[in-house]
Coordinates of C-alpha atoms and ligand atoms in Angstrom, one line a residue:
X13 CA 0.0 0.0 0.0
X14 CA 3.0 2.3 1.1
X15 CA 4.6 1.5 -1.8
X16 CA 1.4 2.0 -4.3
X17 CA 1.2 5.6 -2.5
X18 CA 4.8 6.3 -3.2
X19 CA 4.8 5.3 -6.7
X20 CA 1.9 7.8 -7.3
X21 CA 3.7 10.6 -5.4
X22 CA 6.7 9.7 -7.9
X23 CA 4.6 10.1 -11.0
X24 CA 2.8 12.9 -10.5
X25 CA 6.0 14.3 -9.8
X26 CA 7.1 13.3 -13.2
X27 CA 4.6 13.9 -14.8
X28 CA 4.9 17.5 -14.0
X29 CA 8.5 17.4 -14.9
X30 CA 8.1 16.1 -18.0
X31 CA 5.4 19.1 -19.0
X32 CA 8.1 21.4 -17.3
X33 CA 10.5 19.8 -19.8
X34 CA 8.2 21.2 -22.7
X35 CA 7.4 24.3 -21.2
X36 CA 10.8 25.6 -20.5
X37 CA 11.9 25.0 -24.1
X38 CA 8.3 27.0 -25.6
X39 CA 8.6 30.3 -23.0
X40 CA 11.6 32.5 -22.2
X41 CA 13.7 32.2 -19.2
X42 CA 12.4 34.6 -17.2
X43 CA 8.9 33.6 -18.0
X44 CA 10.0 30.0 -17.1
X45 CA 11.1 30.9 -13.9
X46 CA 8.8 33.3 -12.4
X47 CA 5.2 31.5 -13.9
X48 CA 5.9 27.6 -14.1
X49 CA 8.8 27.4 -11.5
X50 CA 6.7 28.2 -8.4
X51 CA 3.6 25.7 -9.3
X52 CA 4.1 22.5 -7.0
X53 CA 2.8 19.4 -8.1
X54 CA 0.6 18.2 -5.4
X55 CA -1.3 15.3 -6.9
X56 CA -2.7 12.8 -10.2
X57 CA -6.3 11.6 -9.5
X58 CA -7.2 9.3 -12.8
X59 CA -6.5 11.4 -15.3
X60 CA -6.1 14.7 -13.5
X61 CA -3.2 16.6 -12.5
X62 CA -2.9 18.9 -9.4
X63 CA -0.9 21.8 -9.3
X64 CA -0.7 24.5 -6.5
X65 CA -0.4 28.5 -7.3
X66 CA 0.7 30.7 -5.4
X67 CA -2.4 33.1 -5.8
X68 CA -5.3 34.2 -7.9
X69 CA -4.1 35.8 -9.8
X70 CA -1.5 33.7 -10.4
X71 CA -3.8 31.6 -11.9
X72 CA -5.0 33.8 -13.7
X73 CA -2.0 35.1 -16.0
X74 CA -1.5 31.5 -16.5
X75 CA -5.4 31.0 -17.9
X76 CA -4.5 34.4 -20.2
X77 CA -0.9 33.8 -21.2
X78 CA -0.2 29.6 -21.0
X79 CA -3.7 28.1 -21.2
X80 CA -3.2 26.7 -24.9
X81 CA 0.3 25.6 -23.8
X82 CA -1.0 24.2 -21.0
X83 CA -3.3 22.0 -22.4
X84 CA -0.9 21.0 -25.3
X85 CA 1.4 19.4 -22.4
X86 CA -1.1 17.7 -20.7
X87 CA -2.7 16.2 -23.5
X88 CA 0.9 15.0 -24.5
X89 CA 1.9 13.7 -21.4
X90 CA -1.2 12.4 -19.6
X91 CA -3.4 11.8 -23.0
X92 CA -6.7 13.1 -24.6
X93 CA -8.4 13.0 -20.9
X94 CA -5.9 14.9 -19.3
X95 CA -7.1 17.2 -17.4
X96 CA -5.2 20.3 -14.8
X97 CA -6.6 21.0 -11.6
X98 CA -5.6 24.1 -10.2
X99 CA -5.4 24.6 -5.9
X100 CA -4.9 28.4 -5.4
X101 CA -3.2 29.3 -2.3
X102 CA -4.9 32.8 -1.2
X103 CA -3.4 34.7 1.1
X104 CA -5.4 36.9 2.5
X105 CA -4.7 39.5 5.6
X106 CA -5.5 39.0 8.3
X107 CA -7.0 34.9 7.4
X108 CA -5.9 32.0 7.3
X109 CA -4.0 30.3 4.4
X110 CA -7.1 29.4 2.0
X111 CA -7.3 26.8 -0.7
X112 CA -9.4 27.2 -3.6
X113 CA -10.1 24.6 -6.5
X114 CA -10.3 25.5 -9.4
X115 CA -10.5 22.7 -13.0
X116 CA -9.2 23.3 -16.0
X117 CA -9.1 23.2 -18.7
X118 CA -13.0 22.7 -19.1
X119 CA -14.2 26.4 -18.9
X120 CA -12.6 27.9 -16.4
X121 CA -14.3 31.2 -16.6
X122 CA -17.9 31.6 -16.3
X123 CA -19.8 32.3 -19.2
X124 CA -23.2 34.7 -19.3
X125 CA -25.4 32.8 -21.6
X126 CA -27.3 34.0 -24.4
X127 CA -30.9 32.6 -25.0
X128 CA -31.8 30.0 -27.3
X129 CA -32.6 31.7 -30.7
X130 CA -34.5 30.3 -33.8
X131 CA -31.8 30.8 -36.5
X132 CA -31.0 27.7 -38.9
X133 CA -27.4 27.6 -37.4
X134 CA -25.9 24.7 -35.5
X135 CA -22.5 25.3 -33.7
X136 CA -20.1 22.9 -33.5
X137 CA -16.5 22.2 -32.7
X138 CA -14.2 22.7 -35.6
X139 CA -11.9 20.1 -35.6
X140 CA -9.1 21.1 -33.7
X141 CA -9.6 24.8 -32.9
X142 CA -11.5 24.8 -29.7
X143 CA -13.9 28.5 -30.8
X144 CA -17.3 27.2 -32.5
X145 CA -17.8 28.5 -35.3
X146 CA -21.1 29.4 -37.0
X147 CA -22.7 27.1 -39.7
X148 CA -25.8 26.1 -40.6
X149 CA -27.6 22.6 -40.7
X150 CA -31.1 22.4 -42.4
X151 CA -34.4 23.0 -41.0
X152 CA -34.6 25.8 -38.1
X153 CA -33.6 24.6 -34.7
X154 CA -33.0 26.8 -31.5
X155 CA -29.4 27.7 -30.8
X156 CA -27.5 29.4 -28.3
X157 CA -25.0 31.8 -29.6
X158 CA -21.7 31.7 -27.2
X159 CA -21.6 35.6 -25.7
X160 CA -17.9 34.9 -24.8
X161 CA -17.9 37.2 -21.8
X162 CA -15.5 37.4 -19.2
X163 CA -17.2 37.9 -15.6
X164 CA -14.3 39.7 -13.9
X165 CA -14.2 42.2 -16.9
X166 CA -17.3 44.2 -15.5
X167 CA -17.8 47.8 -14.9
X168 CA -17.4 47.7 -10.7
X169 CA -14.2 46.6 -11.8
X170 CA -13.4 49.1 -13.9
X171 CA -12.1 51.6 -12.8
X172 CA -12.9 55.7 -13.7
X173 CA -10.5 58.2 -14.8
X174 CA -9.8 61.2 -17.3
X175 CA -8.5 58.6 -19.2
X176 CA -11.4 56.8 -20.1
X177 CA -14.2 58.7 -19.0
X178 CA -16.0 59.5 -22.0
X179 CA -15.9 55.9 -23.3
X180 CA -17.1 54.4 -20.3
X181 CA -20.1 56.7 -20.3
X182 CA -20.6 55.8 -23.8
X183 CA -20.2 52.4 -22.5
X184 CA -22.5 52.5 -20.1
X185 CA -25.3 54.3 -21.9
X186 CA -25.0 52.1 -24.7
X187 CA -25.8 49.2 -22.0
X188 CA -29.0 50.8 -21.0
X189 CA -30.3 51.4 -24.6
X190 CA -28.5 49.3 -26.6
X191 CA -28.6 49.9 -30.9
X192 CA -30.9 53.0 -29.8
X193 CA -28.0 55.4 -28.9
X194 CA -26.3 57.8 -31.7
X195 CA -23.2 55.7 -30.1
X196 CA -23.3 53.2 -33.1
X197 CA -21.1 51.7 -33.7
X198 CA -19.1 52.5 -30.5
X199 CA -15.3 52.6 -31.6
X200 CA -12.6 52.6 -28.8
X201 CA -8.8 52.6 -29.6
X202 CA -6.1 52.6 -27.8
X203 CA -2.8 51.9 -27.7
X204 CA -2.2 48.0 -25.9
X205 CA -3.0 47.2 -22.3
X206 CA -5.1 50.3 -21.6
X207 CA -8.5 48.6 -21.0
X208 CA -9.9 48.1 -24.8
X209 CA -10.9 44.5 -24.1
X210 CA -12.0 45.0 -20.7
X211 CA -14.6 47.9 -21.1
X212 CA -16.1 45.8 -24.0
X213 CA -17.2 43.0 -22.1
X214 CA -17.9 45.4 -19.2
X215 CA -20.3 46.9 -21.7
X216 CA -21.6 43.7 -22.8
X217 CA -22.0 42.0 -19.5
X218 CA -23.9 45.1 -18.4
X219 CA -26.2 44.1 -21.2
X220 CA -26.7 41.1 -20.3
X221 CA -27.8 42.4 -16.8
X222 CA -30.2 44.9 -18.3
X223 CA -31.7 42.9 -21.3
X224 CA -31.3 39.3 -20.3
X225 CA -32.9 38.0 -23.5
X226 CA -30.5 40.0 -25.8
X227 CA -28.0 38.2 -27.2
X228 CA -24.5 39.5 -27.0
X229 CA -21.4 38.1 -28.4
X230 CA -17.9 39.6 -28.0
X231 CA -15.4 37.9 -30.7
X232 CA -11.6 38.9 -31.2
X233 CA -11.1 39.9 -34.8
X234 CA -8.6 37.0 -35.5
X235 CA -11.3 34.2 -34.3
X236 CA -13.6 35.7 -36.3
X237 CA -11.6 35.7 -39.8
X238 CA -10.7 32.0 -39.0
X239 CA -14.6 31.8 -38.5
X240 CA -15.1 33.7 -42.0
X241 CA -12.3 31.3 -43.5
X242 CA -13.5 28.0 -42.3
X243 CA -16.9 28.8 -43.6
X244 CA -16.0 29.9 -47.0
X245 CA -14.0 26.6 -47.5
X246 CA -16.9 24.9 -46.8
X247 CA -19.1 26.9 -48.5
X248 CA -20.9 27.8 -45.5
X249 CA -20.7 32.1 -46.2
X250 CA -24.0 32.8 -46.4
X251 CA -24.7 31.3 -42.7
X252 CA -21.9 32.6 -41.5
X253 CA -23.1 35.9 -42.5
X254 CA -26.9 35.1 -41.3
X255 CA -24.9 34.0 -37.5
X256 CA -23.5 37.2 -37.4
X257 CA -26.3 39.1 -38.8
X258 CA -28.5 37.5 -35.3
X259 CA -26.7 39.1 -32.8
X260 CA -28.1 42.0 -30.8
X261 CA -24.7 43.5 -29.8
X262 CA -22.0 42.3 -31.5
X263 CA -18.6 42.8 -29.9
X264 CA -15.7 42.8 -32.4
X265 CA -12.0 43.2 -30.7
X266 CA -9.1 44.2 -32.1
X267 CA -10.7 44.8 -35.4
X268 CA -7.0 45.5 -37.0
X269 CA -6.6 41.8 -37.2
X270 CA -9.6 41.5 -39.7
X271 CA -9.2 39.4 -42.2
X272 CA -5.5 38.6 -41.5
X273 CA -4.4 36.5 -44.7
X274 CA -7.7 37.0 -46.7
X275 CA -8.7 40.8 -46.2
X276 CA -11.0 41.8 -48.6
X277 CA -13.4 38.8 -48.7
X278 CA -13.5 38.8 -44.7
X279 CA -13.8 42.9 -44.9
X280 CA -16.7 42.4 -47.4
X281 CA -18.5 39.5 -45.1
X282 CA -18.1 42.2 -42.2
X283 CA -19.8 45.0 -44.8
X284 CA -22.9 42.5 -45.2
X285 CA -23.2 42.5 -41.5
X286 CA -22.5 45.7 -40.4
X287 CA -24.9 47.0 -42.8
X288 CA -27.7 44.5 -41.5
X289 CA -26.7 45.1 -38.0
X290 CA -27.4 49.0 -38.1
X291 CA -30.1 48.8 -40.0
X292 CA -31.6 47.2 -38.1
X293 CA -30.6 49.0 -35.1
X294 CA -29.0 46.6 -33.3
X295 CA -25.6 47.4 -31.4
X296 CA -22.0 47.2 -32.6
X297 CA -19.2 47.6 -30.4
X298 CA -15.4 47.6 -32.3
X299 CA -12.5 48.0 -30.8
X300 CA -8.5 48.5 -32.1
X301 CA -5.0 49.8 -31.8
X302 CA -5.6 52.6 -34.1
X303 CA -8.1 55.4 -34.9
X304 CA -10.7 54.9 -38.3
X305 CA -8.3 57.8 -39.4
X306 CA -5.1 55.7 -38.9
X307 CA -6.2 52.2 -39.8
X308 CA -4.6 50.8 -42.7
X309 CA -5.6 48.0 -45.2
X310 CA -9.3 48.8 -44.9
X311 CA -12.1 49.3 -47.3
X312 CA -12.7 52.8 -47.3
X313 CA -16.3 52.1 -47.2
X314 CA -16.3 50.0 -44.0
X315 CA -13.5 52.3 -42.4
X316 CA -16.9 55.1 -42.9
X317 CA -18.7 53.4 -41.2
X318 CA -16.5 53.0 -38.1
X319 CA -17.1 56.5 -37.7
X320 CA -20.9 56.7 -38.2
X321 CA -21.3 56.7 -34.1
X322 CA -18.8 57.7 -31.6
X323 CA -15.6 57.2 -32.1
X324 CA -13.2 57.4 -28.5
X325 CA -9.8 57.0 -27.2
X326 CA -8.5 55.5 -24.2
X327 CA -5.8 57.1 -22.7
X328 CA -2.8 56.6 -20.5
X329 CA -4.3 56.6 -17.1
X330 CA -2.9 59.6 -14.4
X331 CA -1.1 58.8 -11.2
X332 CA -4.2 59.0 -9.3
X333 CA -6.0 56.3 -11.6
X334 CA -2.8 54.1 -11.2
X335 CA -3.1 54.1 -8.2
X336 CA -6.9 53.0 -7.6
X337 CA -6.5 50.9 -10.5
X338 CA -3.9 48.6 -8.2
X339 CA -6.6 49.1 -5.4
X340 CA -9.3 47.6 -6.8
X341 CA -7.1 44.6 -8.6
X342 CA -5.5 44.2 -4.9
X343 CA -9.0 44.2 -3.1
X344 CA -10.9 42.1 -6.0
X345 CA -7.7 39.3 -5.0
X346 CA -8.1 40.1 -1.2
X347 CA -4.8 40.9 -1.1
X348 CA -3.0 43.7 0.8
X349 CA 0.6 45.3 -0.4
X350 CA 2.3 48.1 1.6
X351 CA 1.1 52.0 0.9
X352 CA 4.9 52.8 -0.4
X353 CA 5.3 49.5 -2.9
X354 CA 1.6 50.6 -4.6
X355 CA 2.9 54.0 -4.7
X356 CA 6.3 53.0 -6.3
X357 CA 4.8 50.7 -8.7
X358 CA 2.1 53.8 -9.8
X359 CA 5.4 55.8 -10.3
X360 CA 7.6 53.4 -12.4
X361 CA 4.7 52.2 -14.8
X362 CA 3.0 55.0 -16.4
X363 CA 2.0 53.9 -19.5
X364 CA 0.5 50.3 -19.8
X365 CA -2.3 48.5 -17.3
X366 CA -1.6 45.4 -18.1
X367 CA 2.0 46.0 -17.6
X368 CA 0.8 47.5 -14.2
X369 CA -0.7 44.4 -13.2
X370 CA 2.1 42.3 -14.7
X371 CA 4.4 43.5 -12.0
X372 CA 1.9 43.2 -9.3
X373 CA 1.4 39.5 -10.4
X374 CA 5.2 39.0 -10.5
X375 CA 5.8 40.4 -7.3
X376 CA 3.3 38.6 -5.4
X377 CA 4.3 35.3 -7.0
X378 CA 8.1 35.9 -5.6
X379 CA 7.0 37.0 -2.3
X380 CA 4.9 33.7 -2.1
X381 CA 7.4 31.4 -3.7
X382 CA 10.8 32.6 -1.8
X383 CA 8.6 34.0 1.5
X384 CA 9.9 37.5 1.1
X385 CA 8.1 40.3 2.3
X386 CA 6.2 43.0 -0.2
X387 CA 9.2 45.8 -0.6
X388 CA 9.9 48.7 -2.7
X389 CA 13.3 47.3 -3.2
X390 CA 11.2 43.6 -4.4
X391 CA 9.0 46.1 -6.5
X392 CA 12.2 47.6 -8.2
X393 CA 13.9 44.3 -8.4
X394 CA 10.8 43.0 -10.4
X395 CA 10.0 45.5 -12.5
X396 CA 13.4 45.9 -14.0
X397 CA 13.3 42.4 -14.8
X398 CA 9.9 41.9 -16.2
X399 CA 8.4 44.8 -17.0
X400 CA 8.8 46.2 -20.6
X401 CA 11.1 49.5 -21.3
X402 CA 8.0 50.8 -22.7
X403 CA 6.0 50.8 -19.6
X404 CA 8.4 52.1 -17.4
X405 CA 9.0 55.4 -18.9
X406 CA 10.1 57.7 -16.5
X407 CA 7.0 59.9 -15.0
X408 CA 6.2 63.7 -13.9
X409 CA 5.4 62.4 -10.6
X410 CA 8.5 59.9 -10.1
X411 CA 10.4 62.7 -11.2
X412 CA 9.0 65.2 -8.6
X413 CA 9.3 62.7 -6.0
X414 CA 12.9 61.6 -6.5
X415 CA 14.1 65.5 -6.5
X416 CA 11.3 66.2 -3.7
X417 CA 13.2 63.9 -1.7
X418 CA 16.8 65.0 -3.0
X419 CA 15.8 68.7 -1.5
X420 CA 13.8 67.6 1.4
X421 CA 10.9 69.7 -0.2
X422 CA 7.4 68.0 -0.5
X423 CA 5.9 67.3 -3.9
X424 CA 2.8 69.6 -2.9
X425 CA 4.9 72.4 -3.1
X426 CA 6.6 71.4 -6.1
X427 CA 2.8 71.6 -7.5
X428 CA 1.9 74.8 -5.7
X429 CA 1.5 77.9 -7.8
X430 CA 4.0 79.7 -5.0
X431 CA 6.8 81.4 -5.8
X432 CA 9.0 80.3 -2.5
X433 CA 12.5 80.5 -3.5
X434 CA 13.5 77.2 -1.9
X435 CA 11.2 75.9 -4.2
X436 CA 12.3 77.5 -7.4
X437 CA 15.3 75.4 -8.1
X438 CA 14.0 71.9 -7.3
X439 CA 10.9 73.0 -9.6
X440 CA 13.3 74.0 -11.9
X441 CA 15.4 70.6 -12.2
X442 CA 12.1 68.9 -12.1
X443 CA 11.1 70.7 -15.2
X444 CA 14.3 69.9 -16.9
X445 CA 14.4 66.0 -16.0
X446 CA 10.6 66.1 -17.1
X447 CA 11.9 67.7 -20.4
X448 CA 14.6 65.1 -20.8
X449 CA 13.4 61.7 -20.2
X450 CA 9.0 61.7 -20.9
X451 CA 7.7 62.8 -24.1
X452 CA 5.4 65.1 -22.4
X453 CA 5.3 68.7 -24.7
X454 CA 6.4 71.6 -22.6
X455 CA 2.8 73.1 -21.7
X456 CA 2.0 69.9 -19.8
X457 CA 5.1 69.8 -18.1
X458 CA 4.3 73.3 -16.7
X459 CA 1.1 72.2 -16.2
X460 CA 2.5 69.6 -13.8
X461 CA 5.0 72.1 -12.4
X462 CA 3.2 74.1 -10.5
X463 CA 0.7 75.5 -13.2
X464 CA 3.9 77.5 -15.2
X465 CA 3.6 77.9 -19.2
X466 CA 5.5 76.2 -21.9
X467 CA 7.9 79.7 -22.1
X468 CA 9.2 79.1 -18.3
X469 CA 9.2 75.3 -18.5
X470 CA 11.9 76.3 -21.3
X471 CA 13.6 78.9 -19.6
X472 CA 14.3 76.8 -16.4
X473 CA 15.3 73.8 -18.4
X474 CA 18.3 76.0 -20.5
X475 CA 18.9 77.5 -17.0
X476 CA 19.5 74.4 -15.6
X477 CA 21.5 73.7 -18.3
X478 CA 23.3 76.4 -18.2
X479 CA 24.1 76.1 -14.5
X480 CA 25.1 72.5 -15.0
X481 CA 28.1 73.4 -17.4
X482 CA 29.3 76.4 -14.8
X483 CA 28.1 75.9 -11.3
X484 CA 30.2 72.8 -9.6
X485 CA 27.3 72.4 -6.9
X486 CA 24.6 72.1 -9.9
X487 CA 26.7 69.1 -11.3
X488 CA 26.3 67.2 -8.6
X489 CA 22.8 67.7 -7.8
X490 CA 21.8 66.9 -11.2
X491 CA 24.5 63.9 -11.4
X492 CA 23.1 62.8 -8.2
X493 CA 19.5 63.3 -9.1
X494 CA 19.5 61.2 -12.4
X495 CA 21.2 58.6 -10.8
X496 CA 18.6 58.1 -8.7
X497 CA 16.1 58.1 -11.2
X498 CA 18.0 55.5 -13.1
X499 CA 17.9 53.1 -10.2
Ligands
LIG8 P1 -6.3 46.3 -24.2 O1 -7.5 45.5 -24.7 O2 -6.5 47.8 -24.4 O3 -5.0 45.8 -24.6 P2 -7.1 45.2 -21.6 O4 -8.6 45.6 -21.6 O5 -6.7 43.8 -21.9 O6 -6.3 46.2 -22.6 O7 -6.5 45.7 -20.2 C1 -5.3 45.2 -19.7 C2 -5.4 44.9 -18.2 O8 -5.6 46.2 -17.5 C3 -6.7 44.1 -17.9 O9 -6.3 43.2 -16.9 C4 -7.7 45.0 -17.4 O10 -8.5 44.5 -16.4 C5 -6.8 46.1 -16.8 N1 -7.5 47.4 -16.9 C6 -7.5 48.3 -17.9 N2 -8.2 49.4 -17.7 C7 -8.6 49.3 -16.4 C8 -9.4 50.1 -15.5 N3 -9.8 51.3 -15.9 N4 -9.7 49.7 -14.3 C9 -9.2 48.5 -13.9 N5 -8.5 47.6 -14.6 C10 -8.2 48.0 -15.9
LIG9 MG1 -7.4 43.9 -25.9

């Protein structure tokens, strides 16, 4: 019996080496280290493996980045049946350590359902690819048409800012009278990781909540041309067209991928339903990277029509929004991380969420895999190795702090429209750093810097130059300063 025990405790141990094995040689090094090297193998029951994370969310960049990988491993090492079960170790303040259970790969987020419709379409698997796509079978039957929303990508957990206000209004008008707004279609761009795909379903779900019996369907851009392509080999167009055509709100992310390989026949399907869709006054929501101004590669016809409704940006959020935005992904975890490493993580990573959350994942998983407390000097160690150049650019408010804390003067007064003259220098460098290292123009610098105008946010940076290249005491403050910055 001891022996059966063992020899089970020793496979699923190499089992889980063996899908390491693959894993390490299909994801970088540092990937490899901080996302697959913490998950213990804990247990094989039939056919399905256990693994423990560290955390939620944990599990949860997995589910986004690794899923596919995931269940390519499995499959090869344990066989068609093979199946991950994920225990999630929360650690939550002030509670006890917490297990929660979670199976995959069957569906591991919950879906809102759509009601049954009378369309002559059956879904079905297409071989391989795991998405259904739309086809018909004869004779009218009742289907349900997937709606593909994401649960946690609501609107509580969304949060507000200058940065998106005017799309999550639209948003969340469009959810109380949806197809009847002059928001149609509703076209959000934004560069990546600023909250595209998440107000979407937030939009959608909110639908669902309002008008149960609508049915809504979110759909990535790049599912949907494989959709369009499958169906055209098989001479199933027309349905696919007819699917489409169905849908009460139709959801369409990352639209730039449209038609990847076979654009104009894919952009012409869309045409049929767009067209249909408006007409008939029923919602369409499109997201992408660009604006209808800056897409390339489209129809001019259909890029018109992205602009028949509103047409919005999403922004870089503020510090503020940072800020809350790490709240509210903390809280929603029922985690807790010191004031100053939320603060310093707000600074460092200006200009992406998902970046923003990347580090807060990263860290969390190193503090639960080596034990280490939640520390700035964790936060900086983490971010320099896993958060993109990009996202780190160098902020207003990191610089005001860093020279704030140089001069022993407080960032308020930095801000403050006074003229103190132990503030005038530091505002000064600030202006000048600001000038060197963000791509902020000059009026928003001095908009920053204590409400000054583009002429004296250029006069204090070429008299800081100035002073740099003839006042000894100057060199070193700035030498010092942007060595601390660089840190
Ligand atoms: P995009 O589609 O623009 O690339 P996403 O919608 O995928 O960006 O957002 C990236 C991450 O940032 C997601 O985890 C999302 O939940 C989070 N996020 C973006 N905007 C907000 C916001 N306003 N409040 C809370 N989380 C946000
Ligand atoms: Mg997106």
């Amino acid at each position: 019996m001891a022996d059966e025990v063992s020899k089970l405790t020793k496979d699923f141990k190499k089992v889980w080496s063996n899908c390491l094995e693959i894993i390490r040689d299909n994801v970088d090094g540092q990937n490899f280290q901080t996302w697959f090297v913490p998950i213990i193998p804990i247990g094989i029951e039939k056919t399905t493996l256990i693994l423990q994370l560290p955390s939620h969310m944990f599990y949860e960049w997995l589910e986004e980045h690794y899923i596919n990988l995931l269940k390519k491993v499995i499959k090869k090492e344990i066989g068609n049946t093979g199946k991950l079960q994920y225990r999630v170790v929360m650690e939550k303040k002030n509670a006890p350590t917490d297990s929660q259970t979670i199976n995959l790969p069957s569906n591991p987020r919950h879906a809102v359902s759509n009601p049954a419709i009378s369309v002559p379409i059956e879904l079905y698997k297409t071989g391989s690819k795991e998405l259904p796509a739309p086809f018909v079978v004869p004779g009218i039957k009742k289907h349900k048409i997937p709606s593909n929303l994401v649960e946690t990508y609501n609107f509580d957990n969304y949060v507000e800012g200058d940065c998106n206000r005017l799309a999550r209004t639209a948003g969340w008008a469009i959810a109380q009278d949806p197809g009847g707004t002059s928001f149609n279609p509703l076209f959000i761009y934004s560069d990546v990781g600023l909250g595209k795909t998440h107000l979407a379903h937030a939009i959608g779900l909110q639908t669902k909540m309002n008008f149960p019996n609508k049915t809504v369907s979110y759909i990535n851009a790049d599912t949907f041309s494989q959709q369009y392509i499958e169906a055209y080999k098989t001479q199933n167009r027309n349905d696919f067209i007819l699917y489409y055509q169905s849908i009460d709100v139709l959801i369409i992310d990352d639209v730039q991928y449209l038609g990847y390989g076979h654009k104009a026949s894919t952009q012409e399907a869309f045409f049929h339903i767009f067209n249909h869709l408006h007409l008939k006054k029923k919602q369409i929501i499109i997201t992408s990277d660009k604006s209808p101004v800056d897409i390339t590669g489209f129809e001019a016809r259909l890029l018109s029509r992205f602009k028949w409704g509103l047409t919005v940006e999403l922004t870089p959020p503020d510090f503020d929004t940072r800020i809350k935005i790490l709240h509210k992904k903390l809280e929603s975890n029922g985690i807790t991380f010191p004031d100053e490493v939320i603060t310093y993580l707000a600074l460092r990573i200006t200009s992406n969420i998902r970046e923003l959350e990347g580090a807060m994942i990263a860290i969390l998983a190193q503090a639960s895999l080596n034990h280490r407390p939640v520390t700035v000097e964790l936060a900086k160690e983490m971010i320099d190795k896993y958060v993109k150049s990009t996202a780190k650019e160098i902020s207003v408010e990191y610089i005001q702090k860093i020279v704030g804390e140089y001069f022993g003067v407080p960032v308020e007064k930095i801000n403050a429209n006074k003229r103190d003259r132990e503030i005038v220098q530091p505002r000064q460098i600030c202006m000048f750093f600001a000038k060197k290292y963000t791509k902020l123009p000059l009026a928003t610098i001095g908009t920053h810097c204590g409400g000054r105008d583009h002429a004296t946010v250029l006069h204090a940076c070429r008299t800081i130059s100035n002073l740099y290249e003839t006042d000894k005491k100057m060199k070193i403050y700035v030498d010092e300063i942007d060595k601390k910055m660089k840190i």
